[in-house]
Amino acid sequence: MLYLLDLAGVFVFALSGALMGVRKRLDVVGMGVLAGMTSLGGGLVRDLILNVRPAAFQSTGYVLVPLAATVIVFFFHPHVARVMPAILVLDAAGLGLFCAVGTQKAMEYGLSPLHAVLCGVLTAVGGGMIRDVLAGEIPTLLYDRQLYAVPALVGSALMAGLHLYGVTGWQATLAAALLAFGLRITAMRRKWRAPLARGLTE
């Protein structure tokens, strides 16, 4: 079940990467690269930090799913763009799942809680950073005005805390993922924003 949920998160992130390729008027190869980096980049960097074989290279699903998302966007991008509100909800779910799984894996490999939290956030937002850099955009993480990284940080912190108290398995993953998901959805609906430096206005 966790594997299928992970692939679902990969699919949603890949859709956003491929759509970025459409907006940048890239060809299908460029769309595929952005889809793959958006959906898998954070996990790849995390696993390299942990010095383990990346999960993306342990199953063909992690290759086929971004390719499928690229094909869908290539042929049906106007329709995909129209259902973006629903995709953003799924994106929030993927964010929650990725931050929880990333933190858990880092803790299992012996990282301190603080470093595990950083790995969890990196898993959740790292792919988006790579996508933005490749597309010539300022990474959204650097101006987190829609509270994207903050929910991942809160979810990762809960995951690390639960692990310290011996709460592991799907229950901990679900709790951390739901917290990050709920915070992200609430931020979107209430238009919460991260604060600017003192004295600056919108």
Tab-separated table of C-alpha atoms in Angstrom:
chain	number	residue	atom	x	y	z
A	1	MET	CA	0.000	0.000	0.000
A	2	LEU	CA	2.806	2.417	0.873
A	3	TYR	CA	4.457	1.657	-2.462
A	4	LEU	CA	1.239	2.390	-4.357
A	5	LEU	CA	0.747	5.633	-2.438
A	6	ASP	CA	4.331	6.573	-3.223
A	7	LEU	CA	3.717	5.985	-6.924
A	8	ALA	CA	0.573	8.105	-6.709
A	9	GLY	CA	2.649	10.954	-5.273
A	10	VAL	CA	5.234	10.465	-8.009
A	11	PHE	CA	2.495	10.665	-10.637
A	12	VAL	CA	1.052	13.919	-9.316
A	13	PHE	CA	4.479	15.556	-8.997
A	14	ALA	CA	5.342	14.356	-12.500
A	15	LEU	CA	2.197	16.003	-13.871
A	16	SER	CA	3.271	19.355	-12.417
A	17	GLY	CA	6.752	18.959	-13.900
A	18	ALA	CA	5.404	18.111	-17.346
A	19	LEU	CA	3.005	21.067	-17.183
A	20	MET	CA	5.949	23.328	-16.422
A	21	GLY	CA	7.530	21.968	-19.592
A	22	VAL	CA	4.416	22.919	-21.571
A	23	ARG	CA	4.444	26.448	-20.141
A	24	LYS	CA	8.110	26.769	-21.073
A	25	ARG	CA	7.346	25.434	-24.577
A	26	LEU	CA	9.752	22.512	-24.193
A	27	ASP	CA	9.597	19.468	-26.432
A	28	VAL	CA	8.549	16.051	-25.176
A	29	VAL	CA	12.090	15.234	-24.027
A	30	GLY	CA	12.252	18.378	-21.917
A	31	MET	CA	8.812	17.637	-20.511
A	32	GLY	CA	9.939	14.143	-19.551
A	33	VAL	CA	13.067	15.441	-17.850
A	34	LEU	CA	11.089	17.965	-15.793
A	35	ALA	CA	8.485	15.327	-14.928
A	36	GLY	CA	11.149	12.890	-13.769
A	37	MET	CA	13.164	15.418	-11.801
A	38	THR	CA	10.085	16.888	-10.119
A	39	SER	CA	8.773	13.520	-9.010
A	40	LEU	CA	12.019	11.710	-8.206
A	41	GLY	CA	14.639	14.407	-7.608
A	42	GLY	CA	14.045	14.860	-3.891
A	43	GLY	CA	14.221	11.127	-3.199
A	44	LEU	CA	17.335	10.741	-5.329
A	45	VAL	CA	19.172	13.457	-3.410
A	46	ARG	CA	18.008	12.015	-0.076
A	47	ASP	CA	19.245	8.534	-0.943
A	48	LEU	CA	22.574	9.889	-2.136
A	49	ILE	CA	22.946	11.637	1.223
A	50	LEU	CA	22.120	8.367	2.981
A	51	ASN	CA	24.599	6.537	0.723
A	52	VAL	CA	22.060	3.940	-0.392
A	53	ARG	CA	20.834	2.840	-3.790
A	54	PRO	CA	18.066	5.274	-4.769
A	55	ALA	CA	14.568	3.867	-4.482
A	56	ALA	CA	13.868	5.112	-8.013
A	57	PHE	CA	16.314	2.488	-9.309
A	58	GLN	CA	14.759	-0.406	-7.415
A	59	SER	CA	11.448	-0.584	-9.280
A	60	THR	CA	10.414	0.033	-12.875
A	61	GLY	CA	7.311	1.779	-11.548
A	62	TYR	CA	9.368	4.832	-10.628
A	63	VAL	CA	10.417	5.115	-14.286
A	64	LEU	CA	7.138	4.226	-15.963
A	65	VAL	CA	4.923	6.509	-13.870
A	66	PRO	CA	6.708	9.792	-14.808
A	67	LEU	CA	6.743	8.647	-18.445
A	68	ALA	CA	3.007	8.002	-18.301
A	69	ALA	CA	2.409	11.430	-16.773
A	70	THR	CA	4.475	13.014	-19.546
A	71	VAL	CA	2.449	11.258	-22.248
A	72	ILE	CA	-0.837	12.347	-20.649
A	73	VAL	CA	0.258	15.981	-20.425
A	74	PHE	CA	1.734	15.898	-23.946
A	75	PHE	CA	-1.603	14.967	-25.493
A	76	PHE	CA	-4.098	16.418	-23.018
A	77	HIS	CA	-2.378	19.371	-21.331
A	78	PRO	CA	-5.360	21.763	-21.722
A	79	HIS	CA	-7.583	19.285	-19.876
A	80	VAL	CA	-4.928	18.609	-17.218
A	81	ALA	CA	-4.510	22.350	-16.657
A	82	ARG	CA	-8.274	22.726	-16.144
A	83	VAL	CA	-8.304	20.191	-13.310
A	84	MET	CA	-5.349	21.816	-11.537
A	85	PRO	CA	-7.397	22.547	-8.359
A	86	ALA	CA	-7.921	18.804	-7.925
A	87	ILE	CA	-4.278	18.146	-8.785
A	88	LEU	CA	-3.192	20.629	-6.112
A	89	VAL	CA	-5.106	18.611	-3.523
A	90	LEU	CA	-3.351	15.452	-4.679
A	91	ASP	CA	-0.080	17.382	-4.701
A	92	ALA	CA	-0.643	18.265	-1.041
A	93	ALA	CA	-1.215	14.580	-0.312
A	94	GLY	CA	2.030	13.711	-2.112
A	95	LEU	CA	3.840	16.391	-0.130
A	96	GLY	CA	2.654	14.875	3.139
A	97	LEU	CA	3.538	11.348	2.129
A	98	PHE	CA	6.995	12.248	0.804
A	99	CYS	CA	8.017	14.239	3.882
A	100	ALA	CA	6.893	11.429	6.209
A	101	VAL	CA	8.549	8.644	4.238
A	102	GLY	CA	11.745	10.655	3.756
A	103	THR	CA	12.044	11.377	7.466
A	104	GLN	CA	11.350	7.778	8.434
A	105	LYS	CA	13.983	6.460	6.054
A	106	ALA	CA	16.566	8.926	7.341
A	107	MET	CA	15.861	7.926	10.950
A	108	GLU	CA	16.169	4.240	10.045
A	109	TYR	CA	19.618	4.931	8.609
A	110	GLY	CA	20.807	6.504	11.832
A	111	LEU	CA	20.532	10.229	11.180
A	112	SER	CA	19.792	12.529	14.091
A	113	PRO	CA	16.205	13.793	14.382
A	114	LEU	CA	17.221	17.234	13.094
A	115	HIS	CA	19.004	15.845	10.059
A	116	ALA	CA	16.156	13.405	9.464
A	117	VAL	CA	13.697	16.301	9.389
A	118	LEU	CA	15.865	18.094	6.849
A	119	CYS	CA	15.934	14.922	4.732
A	120	GLY	CA	12.156	14.687	4.951
A	121	VAL	CA	11.704	18.249	3.749
A	122	LEU	CA	14.254	17.656	1.004
A	123	THR	CA	12.366	14.574	-0.142
A	124	ALA	CA	9.143	16.572	-0.378
A	125	VAL	CA	10.378	19.792	-1.999
A	126	GLY	CA	13.722	18.870	-3.573
A	127	GLY	CA	12.189	17.758	-6.864
A	128	GLY	CA	10.365	21.052	-7.224
A	129	MET	CA	13.594	22.944	-6.628
A	130	ILE	CA	15.373	20.967	-9.338
A	131	ARG	CA	12.431	21.532	-11.700
A	132	ASP	CA	12.511	25.292	-11.166
A	133	VAL	CA	16.258	25.523	-11.670
A	134	LEU	CA	16.100	23.490	-14.892
A	135	ALA	CA	13.203	25.623	-16.124
A	136	GLY	CA	15.029	28.860	-15.379
A	137	GLU	CA	12.760	29.889	-12.501
A	138	ILE	CA	13.600	31.064	-9.003
A	139	PRO	CA	12.883	27.993	-6.830
A	140	THR	CA	9.587	28.447	-5.051
A	141	LEU	CA	11.234	27.218	-1.853
A	142	LEU	CA	13.143	30.525	-1.705
A	143	TYR	CA	9.904	32.491	-1.499
A	144	ASP	CA	7.560	30.068	0.217
A	145	ARG	CA	4.642	32.447	-0.058
A	146	GLN	CA	2.097	29.649	-0.291
A	147	LEU	CA	3.381	27.636	2.666
A	148	TYR	CA	4.708	24.638	0.777
A	149	ALA	CA	7.906	23.902	2.664
A	150	VAL	CA	6.446	24.770	6.084
A	151	PRO	CA	3.845	21.942	6.063
A	152	ALA	CA	6.581	19.531	4.996
A	153	LEU	CA	8.735	20.764	7.886
A	154	VAL	CA	5.925	20.314	10.413
A	155	GLY	CA	5.062	16.851	9.110
A	156	SER	CA	8.694	15.781	9.146
A	157	ALA	CA	9.113	17.066	12.704
A	158	LEU	CA	6.129	15.021	13.860
A	159	MET	CA	7.504	11.931	12.120
A	160	ALA	CA	10.870	12.327	13.816
A	161	GLY	CA	9.226	12.910	17.180
A	162	LEU	CA	7.050	9.821	16.877
A	163	HIS	CA	10.086	7.761	15.894
A	164	LEU	CA	11.940	8.947	18.993
A	165	TYR	CA	9.069	7.717	21.155
A	166	GLY	CA	9.026	4.341	19.430
A	167	VAL	CA	5.964	4.967	17.276
A	168	THR	CA	6.828	3.645	13.819
A	169	GLY	CA	5.141	1.923	10.907
A	170	TRP	CA	2.171	3.023	8.862
A	171	GLN	CA	0.457	4.691	11.830
A	172	ALA	CA	3.290	7.200	12.250
A	173	THR	CA	3.572	7.726	8.510
A	174	LEU	CA	-0.157	8.353	8.208
A	175	ALA	CA	-0.218	10.792	11.132
A	176	ALA	CA	2.705	12.853	9.805
A	177	ALA	CA	1.382	12.811	6.240
A	178	LEU	CA	-2.093	13.903	7.346
A	179	LEU	CA	-0.674	16.757	9.411
A	180	ALA	CA	1.360	18.094	6.496
A	181	PHE	CA	-1.560	17.576	4.106
A	182	GLY	CA	-4.027	19.341	6.383
A	183	LEU	CA	-1.722	22.290	6.953
A	184	ARG	CA	-1.055	22.660	3.229
A	185	ILE	CA	-4.762	22.496	2.323
A	186	THR	CA	-5.648	24.991	5.065
A	187	ALA	CA	-2.916	27.352	3.864
A	188	MET	CA	-4.283	27.209	0.305
A	189	ARG	CA	-7.877	27.823	1.362
A	190	ARG	CA	-7.123	30.586	3.841
A	191	LYS	CA	-4.356	32.063	1.670
A	192	TRP	CA	-1.792	31.878	4.472
A	193	ARG	CA	1.604	33.244	3.521
A	194	ALA	CA	5.058	33.067	5.040
A	195	PRO	CA	6.047	36.468	6.470
A	196	LEU	CA	8.315	38.845	4.615
A	197	ALA	CA	11.204	40.668	6.295
A	198	ARG	CA	10.122	43.400	8.695
A	199	GLY	CA	9.133	46.571	6.908
A	200	LEU	CA	8.407	44.939	3.551
A	201	THR	CA	4.921	44.852	2.088
A	202	GLU	CA	3.300	42.598	-0.482
